[in-house]
Amino acid sequence: MKRIYLPCILILLTVLFFSCHREHTARLYLDGNFSYTLCDESSDIDEAENLSYKPLNLSGYKNLAKEIGREGEVTWLKTTFKLPDDLKNRDLGMVIPYLHYACKLYLNGEFIDAYGFMEEPRQEAGFSSQLYNFPKKLLNQEGENVILIKVLLLGQATISNGVFIGERTDTLSEADFHTFWQSRFYYYFEGVLIGVFITFLLLFNANKRFKHYLYFSLLAFNTFIFFSNFFAGDLPDVGFHGGLNFFIYLKITRCLAFFAMEFLFALFIISFLGIPQKKIVAVLRTLCSIACAVSVIAAKDYLALMKMTPYLLAISGLDVVISFFVVAIRCFSKNKVMAKRAHFLALAFAPLLLAFIGDFIIKIMIGNIQVTYLSLPAFGVSIVILFSYFTMQYKAISNRLEYLNRSLEDEVEIRTRQLAAANEQLEDERETIQEDMSMAALVQKKFFHAPTHSLSKWDLSVRYEPLSIVSGDLFNFYTDGDELKGVSIFDASGHGVAASLVTMLAENIIQQAYHESLENGRGVAETLTVINDRFINAKDGIENYLTGILLSTKENPDGSCTVVMANAGHPNPLLYVAASGTVEEILPDVSSPSFGAVGIKGFEVCYSEIEFTMNSGDVLLLFTDGLIEMKDENHEEFGINRTMNVLNEIHGMSASEMLSAMMFAFNAHVYSVPRTDDVSVIVLKRK
């Protein structure tokens, strides 16, 4: 606590001892010299000059509301003065430290200036000081001068003490002084509050166990919104500046944000102390807050809002009173941790409690509106104290973790030395195996790759993701210059080194058979049969087999392409047809059966050809079973239907973009579940 309070005390002493003393020139104070008369809103200056006025006997906070009323009346305030010699023949100014709600001021029948808006949509003058310039040509240098102020009385109508006339430089300085302490003073807290909001929102996001971080963050944010109503006149998109209606803005900042502050304050206290909250209590508290918010939103005008405010403050303030009471009770708790936290909260909110008492004395008992609301900056100070405490608490936790980490590192170092000798030999063997595997992967990639040059009429992309360093998937593209002649994609049973060796054996057989078919005009189904026979003879005692697809392409004079495909037990490819906007699975014709994998000795196979046409915009998707059979945490496969849906959504992209989008959807489905198979995907898009 010393580390928290000491900087605050030093800052306060710095402000007190180094504040500048302001020299005043001659002033003519008008306090106690005002009179008033009621009128309607249409009353003008000519009428005001001929009305009879009553003395305004009260001074201080809400003096107009107490003397005249708070039902929305319009009144004229009148004061007269004669210039003293030291103010004659000069341009002067007049300062009213605070005048609520909206007003227009006239000097000797001439309009000078207005603060706020009396007409719809109405807007209050705000908390800034009011400064009026009196040119010497409008002043009666020897005779009496008359000031008339038309004031709209709503709610807490007040004209403060300290109204005076003086030289312009003096009035400008004094007006700035009052405006700073009554309005712009709160700028300093806004930056702190938004920093606290962001910091503790991030801390909560990092560790969601500490819910009081979230409540503290939201409390700071709503306090930030609430403070903004004190300088609403400076905001660019509020009220007369255009944008948000001032009355709506007032509801949000001065009312809804305040109720949210009280609600979150209670939640923060309960969460920080670790007090379990009964559901019925939580429901009642929430309903009370909602009732207050709904009442504010339903208020039709400012006057209605002011009438209900005392009752709403009493309802919502009950939460805060109970929270302080809970803190006081928990200070004597037998639970040492809870008692310690309660003591801290009592100290942290001590400035706020003292400020509440000070505001009551200054505003209610003395009636001084010019002094800044002590409770508001005090609340900001309490938030800064809490922020400092949580920061140091977080630092203490970090230091403790760092200490434990160092101890753990020492223990690990000891164990590591004990295991180093045994691991060294294993590491050498692992590196040797890794080098061999890497070399095998490089060799395998030389066999399987996409064309390095662009192909006429086709946009294609390939994704090849082995489960380990080497893969059991194989594919190839057969081209003649920039013309695509065919594509093959196969999947060897099993995984790892054995499957990868089988793919390299199979690839030589597949390429040789395919090139022979191009020379002698053999169809893809017959070529697949040749591949099956040769692979069975070549692999001898190897048990692995293949599934795969072999297809050929032929360009047509009309710009389309005829595709002939044969399938050997492989997942059926998908075709997006641009003309119909549909995705279909390429299945064999029921009249031409097709069955059997490649390389299973003693099993009958039958491969039939499937022919279809691809036009501009059509997309053919080829893939191994690793794509559609991979399951998520709920054991649900990615599946052919999901693949079709994704293809239907992304068909308008380029081939590489489609492939990236498909794999993104696949990875999002799989998420953290480890892969169980190699994945290869080919996208062929017709230009």
XYZ file of C-alpha atoms in Angstrom:
687
model
C 0.000 0.000 0.000
C 2.932 2.364 0.665
C 4.129 1.863 -2.896
C 0.633 2.736 -4.160
C -0.143 5.763 -1.990
C 3.314 7.381 -2.032
C 3.278 8.346 -5.772
C -0.292 9.692 -5.411
C 0.729 11.857 -2.440
C 3.824 13.150 -4.272
C 1.731 14.127 -7.302
C -0.783 15.939 -5.091
C 1.977 17.851 -3.256
C 3.568 18.809 -6.573
C 0.274 20.285 -7.772
C -0.235 22.185 -4.493
C 3.250 23.690 -4.210
C 3.889 24.455 -7.868
C 0.482 25.781 -8.941
C 0.622 29.278 -10.397
C -0.859 32.225 -8.518
C -3.259 34.240 -10.712
C -3.234 38.045 -10.483
C -6.688 39.708 -10.775
C -7.439 43.135 -12.220
C -10.457 45.203 -11.212
C -13.716 43.213 -11.036
C -17.348 44.090 -10.531
C -19.141 41.166 -8.807
C -22.889 40.781 -9.380
C -23.656 38.140 -6.733
C -26.868 38.908 -4.822
C -27.932 41.450 -7.437
C -30.156 39.174 -9.565
C -33.937 39.220 -9.845
C -36.263 37.006 -11.869
C -39.687 36.689 -13.483
C -41.425 33.748 -15.143
C -42.506 33.832 -18.785
C -43.305 31.517 -21.665
C -40.819 30.323 -24.276
C -42.023 32.842 -26.875
C -41.064 35.812 -24.698
C -38.558 38.151 -26.383
C -36.238 40.915 -25.217
C -38.758 43.698 -25.859
C -41.250 42.021 -23.562
C -38.574 41.220 -20.968
C -37.610 44.874 -20.566
C -41.138 45.750 -19.415
C -41.778 42.855 -16.995
C -41.753 43.161 -13.203
C -39.029 41.196 -11.381
C -38.668 39.598 -7.954
C -35.356 39.401 -6.068
C -33.526 36.089 -6.306
C -32.868 35.411 -2.638
C -31.193 32.000 -2.820
C -27.636 31.302 -3.895
C -25.728 28.079 -4.525
C -26.509 24.723 -6.091
C -30.056 24.357 -7.586
C -30.963 27.869 -6.434
C -33.146 28.554 -9.489
C -34.910 25.195 -9.141
C -35.603 25.835 -5.441
C -36.734 29.438 -5.892
C -38.618 29.213 -9.168
C -39.354 25.507 -9.809
C -38.210 22.583 -11.919
C -41.156 21.955 -14.209
C -39.596 23.289 -17.385
C -40.436 26.982 -16.923
C -38.656 29.770 -18.755
C -37.479 32.729 -16.689
C -35.795 36.040 -17.278
C -32.960 36.900 -14.918
C -32.126 40.564 -14.557
C -29.194 42.432 -13.069
C -28.053 46.026 -13.397
C -24.712 47.677 -12.808
C -22.777 50.897 -13.170
C -19.230 50.831 -14.336
C -16.582 51.812 -11.799
C -13.948 54.231 -13.021
C -11.264 51.581 -13.513
C -13.498 49.636 -15.943
C -14.792 52.550 -18.044
C -14.017 52.978 -21.724
C -12.762 49.413 -22.093
C -13.898 46.246 -23.800
C -15.098 44.060 -20.956
C -16.212 40.504 -20.361
C -18.625 38.751 -18.041
C -18.074 35.337 -16.437
C -20.815 33.060 -15.100
C -18.973 30.042 -13.652
C -22.044 27.808 -14.048
C -25.564 28.345 -15.416
C -27.933 25.474 -16.023
C -29.890 24.569 -18.311
C -29.766 26.732 -21.493
C -29.711 30.508 -21.771
C -29.495 33.634 -23.954
C -27.894 36.850 -22.659
C -28.686 40.439 -23.684
C -26.803 43.616 -22.725
C -28.782 46.855 -22.904
C -31.222 45.176 -25.277
C -28.526 43.764 -27.606
C -28.050 39.996 -27.976
C -24.565 38.949 -26.854
C -24.371 35.160 -26.849
C -26.159 31.892 -25.967
C -25.129 28.650 -24.279
C -27.000 25.438 -24.966
C -30.223 25.283 -26.976
C -33.623 26.306 -25.641
C -35.493 25.102 -28.725
C -35.939 21.467 -29.764
C -33.777 19.480 -29.783
C -32.756 21.032 -26.468
C -29.218 20.931 -25.175
C -27.852 22.033 -21.827
C -25.084 24.593 -21.520
C -22.804 21.927 -20.029
C -20.279 22.208 -17.237
C -17.993 24.751 -18.876
C -17.861 28.316 -17.627
C -19.835 30.910 -19.612
C -17.908 33.877 -21.009
C -19.623 36.882 -22.601
C -17.787 39.714 -24.357
C -19.124 43.267 -23.763
C -17.809 45.731 -26.386
C -17.383 49.220 -24.936
C -19.680 50.658 -27.597
C -22.604 48.695 -26.065
C -21.819 49.789 -22.498
C -23.228 52.882 -20.853
C -20.103 54.434 -19.449
C -21.865 56.757 -17.009
C -25.404 55.431 -16.630
C -26.973 52.115 -15.707
C -26.396 48.947 -17.710
C -29.006 46.187 -17.847
C -28.271 42.494 -18.324
C -31.182 40.196 -19.145
C -30.714 36.425 -19.321
C -33.426 34.155 -20.661
C -33.036 30.779 -18.924
C -34.765 27.453 -19.556
C -35.309 25.846 -16.165
C -35.090 22.071 -16.258
C -34.315 19.832 -13.313
C -31.276 21.096 -11.415
C -31.470 24.741 -12.567
C -28.628 26.776 -11.052
C -26.787 30.059 -11.426
C -23.571 29.946 -9.435
C -21.887 32.514 -7.252
C -18.832 34.296 -8.551
C -20.536 36.121 -11.453
C -18.447 39.183 -12.309
C -17.568 41.747 -14.968
C -13.965 42.595 -15.672
C -11.353 43.179 -18.337
C -11.399 40.702 -21.204
C -8.020 39.144 -20.430
C -9.082 38.629 -16.817
C -12.496 37.166 -17.702
C -10.950 34.893 -20.326
C -8.426 33.590 -17.793
C -11.098 33.081 -15.119
C -13.485 31.362 -17.543
C -10.720 28.984 -18.647
C -9.910 28.286 -14.996
C -13.499 27.317 -14.143
C -13.962 25.397 -17.412
C -10.844 23.346 -16.704
C -11.848 22.322 -13.167
C -15.522 21.805 -14.003
C -15.096 20.091 -17.382
C -11.728 19.527 -19.031
C -10.087 18.379 -15.824
C -11.588 14.940 -16.570
C -9.540 14.595 -19.769
C -6.642 13.392 -17.634
C -8.610 10.438 -16.317
C -9.921 9.358 -19.707
C -6.551 8.198 -21.008
C -5.824 6.341 -17.769
C -9.228 4.646 -17.824
C -9.002 3.454 -21.419
C -5.514 2.108 -20.688
C -6.855 0.240 -17.632
C -9.740 -1.123 -19.723
C -7.472 -2.531 -22.450
C -4.830 -3.853 -20.022
C -7.203 -5.831 -17.829
C -9.284 -7.065 -20.731
C -6.080 -8.589 -22.104
C -5.191 -9.998 -18.672
C -8.622 -11.607 -18.401
C -8.289 -13.013 -21.890
C -4.957 -14.551 -20.844
C -6.412 -16.081 -17.663
C -10.188 -16.375 -17.579
C -10.144 -17.680 -13.992
C -9.803 -14.114 -12.705
C -13.255 -12.754 -13.506
C -12.613 -9.668 -11.381
C -10.169 -8.589 -14.132
C -13.094 -8.558 -16.579
C -15.386 -6.653 -14.195
C -12.600 -4.191 -13.403
C -11.937 -3.677 -17.117
C -15.621 -3.039 -17.895
C -15.917 -0.795 -14.837
C -13.056 1.354 -16.164
C -14.657 1.481 -19.633
C -18.050 2.610 -18.326
C -16.332 5.182 -16.101
C -14.591 6.450 -19.236
C -17.981 6.845 -20.942
C -19.515 8.512 -17.878
C -16.720 11.109 -17.564
C -17.215 12.129 -21.203
C -20.513 13.873 -20.356
C -18.560 16.564 -18.464
C -16.990 17.814 -21.691
C -19.770 16.892 -24.141
C -19.661 20.414 -25.598
C -16.124 19.730 -26.881
C -17.010 16.492 -28.672
C -17.282 16.824 -32.477
C -20.262 14.557 -33.194
C -22.613 15.282 -30.301
C -25.516 17.730 -30.034
C -25.194 21.026 -31.901
C -21.983 19.798 -33.571
C -24.144 17.292 -35.458
C -24.325 13.534 -35.175
C -25.733 11.994 -31.992
C -28.730 13.719 -30.420
C -27.653 15.346 -27.145
C -30.535 13.915 -25.095
C -29.719 10.376 -26.280
C -26.040 10.996 -25.555
C -26.967 12.205 -22.058
C -28.971 9.041 -21.414
C -26.020 6.879 -22.450
C -23.237 8.679 -20.588
C -24.810 10.241 -17.522
C -27.395 7.532 -16.819
C -26.827 4.135 -18.443
C -23.055 4.230 -17.963
C -23.538 5.269 -14.323
C -25.932 2.387 -13.612
C -23.502 0.008 -15.336
C -20.681 1.350 -13.132
C -22.656 0.612 -9.966
C -23.634 -2.860 -11.195
C -20.058 -3.761 -12.217
C -18.659 -2.270 -9.014
C -20.721 -4.734 -6.970
C -19.731 -7.633 -9.251
C -16.080 -6.677 -8.909
C -16.289 -6.608 -5.088
C -17.998 -10.018 -4.953
C -15.572 -11.598 -7.430
C -12.435 -10.082 -5.888
C -13.384 -11.260 -2.387
C -14.360 -14.686 -3.713
C -17.881 -14.566 -2.253
C -20.316 -17.087 -3.824
C -23.404 -15.293 -5.092
C -26.817 -16.947 -4.853
C -28.744 -17.142 -8.096
C -31.790 -15.352 -6.699
C -29.600 -12.433 -5.553
C -27.879 -12.251 -8.942
C -31.252 -12.279 -10.724
C -32.680 -9.532 -8.485
C -29.609 -7.344 -8.945
C -29.736 -7.812 -12.702
C -33.474 -7.048 -12.844
C -32.991 -3.851 -10.828
C -30.270 -2.678 -13.200
C -32.386 -3.538 -16.241
C -35.378 -1.701 -14.721
C -33.240 1.418 -14.208
C -31.904 1.225 -17.765
C -35.367 0.724 -19.286
C -36.744 3.665 -17.285
C -33.989 5.916 -18.606
C -34.479 4.787 -22.193
C -38.248 5.348 -21.914
C -37.878 8.923 -20.564
C -39.484 11.185 -23.176
C -37.598 14.362 -22.290
C -34.974 15.831 -19.998
C -37.508 16.980 -17.402
C -38.989 13.486 -17.076
C -35.463 12.106 -16.741
C -34.625 14.538 -13.920
C -37.819 13.675 -12.042
C -37.082 9.945 -12.002
C -33.337 10.306 -11.367
C -33.488 10.431 -7.520
C -35.477 7.198 -7.396
C -33.236 5.422 -9.909
C -30.122 6.557 -8.055
C -31.556 5.170 -4.816
C -32.297 1.789 -6.446
C -28.957 1.407 -8.209
C -27.003 2.998 -5.352
C -28.266 0.319 -2.994
C -25.894 -2.095 -4.749
C -22.918 0.121 -3.931
C -23.978 0.615 -0.302
C -24.363 -3.131 0.166
C -20.962 -3.664 -1.477
C -19.273 -1.290 0.977
C -21.090 -3.037 3.809
C -19.855 -6.428 2.553
C -16.275 -5.118 2.433
C -16.586 -3.849 6.025
C -17.932 -7.207 7.252
C -15.263 -9.222 5.421
C -12.511 -7.166 7.052
C -13.218 -9.263 10.166
C -13.458 -12.587 8.323
C -11.643 -15.610 9.770
C -10.482 -16.384 6.253
C -7.146 -14.545 6.242
C -6.950 -14.221 2.468
C -10.455 -12.754 2.251
C -9.817 -10.433 5.213
C -6.584 -9.209 3.623
C -8.356 -8.463 0.356
C -11.183 -6.703 2.196
C -8.663 -4.509 4.031
C -7.087 -3.574 0.729
C -10.458 -2.667 -0.800
C -11.286 -0.546 2.250
C -8.031 1.376 1.801
C -8.433 1.626 -1.988
C -11.950 3.062 -1.734
C -11.233 5.280 1.275
C -10.618 8.304 -1.038
C -13.982 7.664 -2.688
C -15.856 7.523 0.632
C -14.175 10.710 1.837
C -14.993 12.392 -1.464
C -18.671 11.395 -1.147
C -18.755 13.121 2.237
C -16.937 16.165 0.820
C -19.355 16.453 -2.124
C -22.334 16.249 0.227
C -20.952 19.068 2.363
C -19.861 21.265 -0.575
C -22.789 20.728 -2.951
C -25.735 20.087 -0.636
C -24.891 21.874 2.597
C -22.796 24.787 1.293
C -24.336 24.852 -2.181
C -21.099 25.539 -4.103
C -21.352 24.307 -7.688
C -18.026 25.764 -8.862
C -15.836 23.213 -7.095
C -15.123 20.020 -9.044
C -17.081 16.958 -7.970
C -14.567 15.351 -5.642
C -16.126 11.904 -5.884
C -15.448 11.628 -9.625
C -11.676 12.154 -9.587
C -11.585 10.203 -6.309
C -13.212 7.296 -8.103
C -10.547 7.631 -10.791
C -7.875 7.628 -8.052
C -9.397 4.446 -6.581
C -9.248 2.811 -10.002
C -5.598 3.859 -10.373
C -4.854 2.378 -6.919
C -6.553 -0.881 -7.896
C -4.688 -0.862 -11.187
C -1.387 -0.425 -9.333
C -2.277 -3.245 -6.933
C -3.216 -5.668 -9.689
C -0.090 -4.740 -11.633
C 2.115 -5.485 -8.607
C 0.138 -8.656 -7.916
C 0.716 -9.775 -11.479
C 4.416 -8.924 -11.131
C 4.612 -10.951 -7.888
C 3.042 -13.940 -9.632
C 5.499 -13.537 -12.510
C 8.430 -13.396 -10.080
C 7.174 -16.527 -8.328
C 6.821 -18.345 -11.634
C 10.282 -17.189 -12.647
C 11.690 -18.583 -9.385
C 9.917 -21.905 -9.913
C 11.129 -21.989 -13.487
C 14.715 -21.482 -12.356
C 14.364 -24.298 -9.816
C 12.812 -26.497 -12.444
C 15.573 -25.638 -14.882
C 18.194 -26.675 -12.311
C 16.424 -29.997 -11.762
C 16.030 -30.540 -15.474
C 19.695 -29.777 -16.018
C 20.675 -32.464 -13.510
C 18.366 -35.011 -15.108
C 19.559 -33.988 -18.551
C 23.182 -34.664 -17.667
C 22.202 -38.089 -16.350
C 20.415 -38.928 -19.590
C 22.862 -37.205 -21.942
C 25.170 -40.196 -22.329
C 22.335 -42.587 -23.151
C 20.649 -40.119 -25.482
C 23.799 -39.294 -27.425
C 23.903 -42.636 -29.193
C 20.161 -42.535 -29.849
C 20.485 -39.010 -31.236
C 23.209 -40.092 -33.655
C 21.039 -42.925 -34.881
C 18.039 -40.612 -35.150
C 20.025 -38.085 -37.180
C 21.170 -40.814 -39.530
C 17.594 -41.996 -40.015
C 16.416 -38.396 -40.412
C 18.996 -37.732 -43.109
C 17.956 -40.894 -44.924
C 14.282 -39.940 -44.652
C 14.970 -36.410 -45.875
C 16.864 -37.771 -48.825
C 13.995 -40.162 -49.551
C 11.547 -37.232 -49.369
C 13.646 -35.199 -51.838
C 13.791 -38.139 -54.217
C 10.050 -38.684 -53.900
C 9.284 -35.000 -54.583
C 11.334 -35.224 -57.764
C 8.917 -37.885 -58.947
C 5.725 -36.000 -58.078
C 5.239 -32.332 -58.840
C 2.948 -29.983 -60.675
C 3.945 -28.623 -64.100
C 6.496 -25.827 -63.829
C 5.008 -23.959 -66.810
C 1.485 -22.655 -67.420
C -0.917 -24.776 -69.433
C -3.220 -23.502 -72.122
C -6.895 -23.489 -71.106
C -6.164 -24.723 -67.572
C -5.605 -23.183 -64.138
C -4.324 -25.846 -61.737
C -2.957 -26.153 -58.224
C -1.693 -29.065 -56.110
C -1.422 -29.583 -52.348
C 0.787 -32.479 -51.177
C 0.916 -32.967 -47.372
C 2.611 -36.190 -46.190
C 1.715 -37.588 -42.764
C 5.437 -37.992 -42.085
C 8.439 -36.888 -44.107
C 7.597 -39.289 -46.938
C 4.171 -40.097 -48.327
C 2.138 -42.940 -49.766
C 0.359 -40.604 -52.204
C 1.557 -40.080 -55.775
C 0.356 -37.959 -58.662
C 1.570 -36.768 -62.027
C 0.612 -34.550 -64.956
C 1.181 -35.574 -68.566
C 1.680 -32.684 -70.970
C 2.698 -31.918 -74.522
C 4.155 -28.426 -74.505
C 1.482 -26.189 -72.969
C -1.293 -28.732 -73.604
C -2.524 -31.005 -70.798
C -2.887 -34.623 -71.928
C -3.719 -36.382 -68.678
C -3.495 -36.623 -64.887
C -2.936 -39.499 -62.478
C -3.429 -39.637 -58.720
C -2.828 -42.789 -56.649
C -2.724 -43.692 -52.956
C -0.615 -46.596 -51.650
C -1.922 -48.562 -48.687
C -0.100 -47.968 -45.417
C 2.093 -45.039 -44.385
C 5.703 -44.057 -43.969
C 8.791 -45.504 -45.635
C 7.207 -48.747 -46.944
C 4.347 -46.884 -48.645
C 6.738 -44.273 -50.097
C 8.945 -46.976 -51.650
C 5.865 -48.548 -53.188
C 4.885 -45.175 -54.734
C 8.257 -44.816 -56.456
C 8.005 -48.355 -57.836
C 4.432 -47.682 -58.959
C 5.217 -44.301 -60.524
C 7.702 -45.835 -63.003
C 5.091 -48.405 -64.046
C 2.305 -45.790 -64.325
C 4.388 -43.364 -66.412
C 5.612 -46.079 -68.769
C 2.096 -47.480 -69.279
C 0.579 -44.019 -69.783
C 3.146 -42.965 -72.399
C 2.595 -46.273 -74.228
C -1.141 -45.540 -74.268
C -0.496 -42.136 -75.861
C 1.511 -43.847 -78.645
C -0.839 -46.730 -79.417
C -4.200 -45.044 -78.626
C -5.019 -47.314 -75.687
C -7.868 -46.045 -73.436
C -7.385 -45.142 -69.779
C -9.364 -48.178 -68.541
C -7.176 -50.549 -70.542
C -4.062 -48.647 -69.387
C -5.179 -49.073 -65.780
C -5.475 -52.830 -66.366
C -1.927 -52.921 -67.743
C -0.688 -50.981 -64.691
C -2.409 -53.511 -62.399
C -0.794 -56.511 -64.088
C 2.687 -54.996 -64.189
C 2.519 -53.767 -60.583
C 1.519 -57.248 -59.313
C 4.483 -58.806 -61.120
C 6.936 -56.096 -60.012
C 6.129 -55.928 -56.288
C 6.487 -59.689 -55.808
C 6.018 -60.349 -52.057
C 5.116 -56.743 -51.096
C 1.617 -56.617 -49.619
C 0.854 -52.935 -50.351
C -1.666 -52.100 -53.041
C -2.888 -48.907 -54.748
C -6.120 -47.066 -55.349
C -6.097 -44.436 -58.030
C -7.575 -42.472 -60.884
C -6.200 -42.164 -64.393
C -7.670 -39.614 -66.779
C -6.946 -38.216 -70.221
C -7.972 -34.854 -71.685
C -8.715 -33.874 -75.263
C -9.276 -30.337 -76.533
C -12.342 -29.781 -78.726
C -12.741 -27.236 -81.547
C -15.499 -25.384 -79.650
C -13.124 -24.630 -76.738
C -14.432 -27.364 -74.449
C -12.441 -30.357 -73.236
C -13.411 -34.024 -73.209
C -12.217 -35.867 -70.123
C -12.048 -39.678 -70.017
C -11.486 -41.206 -66.581
C -10.991 -44.665 -65.071
C -11.200 -45.272 -61.328
C -9.447 -48.096 -59.439
C -11.156 -48.091 -56.031
C -10.239 -44.446 -55.389
C -12.546 -41.732 -53.879
C -14.698 -40.335 -56.673
C -13.626 -36.871 -57.877
C -15.986 -33.866 -57.779
C -16.990 -31.705 -60.737
C -18.363 -28.181 -60.458
C -20.450 -27.402 -63.559
C -20.511 -23.636 -64.144
C -23.507 -23.772 -66.504
C -25.817 -25.238 -63.848
C -23.986 -23.958 -60.775
C -23.964 -27.448 -59.245
C -21.369 -29.844 -57.826
C -21.618 -33.532 -58.768
C -19.702 -36.666 -57.877
C -18.185 -38.446 -60.906
C -19.627 -41.969 -60.545
C -19.314 -44.948 -62.927
C -22.273 -45.818 -65.092
C -24.390 -48.629 -63.583
C -24.340 -50.356 -66.968
C -20.512 -50.373 -66.961
C -19.316 -51.746 -63.617
C -15.947 -50.665 -62.249
C -14.273 -52.363 -59.317
C -10.960 -53.435 -57.876
C -7.805 -51.741 -56.610
C -4.359 -52.005 -58.239
C -1.870 -54.658 -57.176
C -3.961 -57.285 -55.316
C -2.978 -60.666 -56.718
C -5.752 -63.194 -57.261
C -8.601 -60.641 -57.246
C -10.578 -59.911 -60.374
C -10.643 -56.256 -61.463
C -12.806 -54.424 -63.962
C -12.156 -50.833 -64.945
C -14.642 -48.889 -67.054
C -14.262 -45.471 -68.629
C -16.306 -42.431 -67.632
C -16.466 -39.590 -70.129
C -17.565 -36.008 -69.453
C -17.025 -32.533 -70.886
C -15.540 -29.507 -69.142
C -16.278 -25.945 -70.261
C -14.961 -22.580 -69.158
C -15.452 -22.090 -65.395
C -15.865 -25.824 -64.661
C -13.733 -27.181 -61.812
C -12.512 -30.773 -61.281
C -11.377 -31.713 -57.760
C -9.197 -34.855 -57.298
C -8.094 -36.011 -53.849
C -6.917 -38.947 -51.760
C -8.979 -40.445 -48.938
C -6.918 -38.531 -46.361
C -9.085 -35.467 -47.154
C -12.584 -36.864 -46.689
C -11.940 -39.558 -44.041
C -10.134 -37.393 -41.458
C -12.265 -37.024 -38.277
C -12.663 -34.180 -35.788
C -12.854 -34.362 -31.980
C -16.418 -35.720 -32.234
C -15.297 -38.504 -34.613
C -17.150 -36.883 -37.507
C -15.468 -37.198 -40.907
C -14.826 -34.186 -43.126
C -16.809 -36.169 -45.658
C -17.756 -35.900 -49.308
C -20.828 -33.719 -48.648
C -18.832 -31.077 -46.770
C -16.213 -31.152 -49.528
C -18.954 -30.581 -52.136
C -20.390 -27.667 -50.143
C -16.997 -25.984 -49.822
C -16.301 -26.443 -53.558
C -19.669 -24.884 -54.375
C -18.782 -21.822 -52.276
C -15.268 -21.245 -53.655
C -15.654 -22.094 -57.363
C -15.231 -18.458 -58.407
C -11.658 -18.223 -57.064
C -8.437 -19.080 -58.843
C -7.174 -22.663 -58.535
C -4.572 -21.774 -55.888
C -7.127 -19.731 -53.906
C -9.653 -22.574 -54.092
C -7.072 -25.044 -52.832
C -6.119 -22.753 -49.931
C -9.790 -22.266 -49.013
C -10.465 -26.018 -49.162
C -7.502 -26.803 -46.899
C -8.504 -24.007 -44.529
C -11.958 -25.589 -44.158
C -10.321 -29.006 -43.711
C -7.918 -27.777 -41.008
C -10.721 -25.907 -39.223
C -12.723 -29.146 -39.098
C -9.793 -31.266 -37.910
C -8.541 -28.506 -35.557
C -6.276 -30.114 -32.925
C -6.873 -33.776 -33.829
C -3.608 -35.366 -35.081
C -3.534 -36.424 -38.745
C -3.860 -40.140 -39.518
C -3.230 -40.181 -43.270
C -1.433 -38.408 -46.114
C -3.449 -35.721 -47.925
C -3.113 -34.841 -51.608
C -5.524 -32.543 -53.475
C -5.531 -31.405 -57.119
C -7.689 -28.544 -58.450
C -8.194 -28.338 -62.230
C -10.125 -25.277 -63.391
C -11.068 -24.778 -67.006
C -10.262 -21.256 -68.258
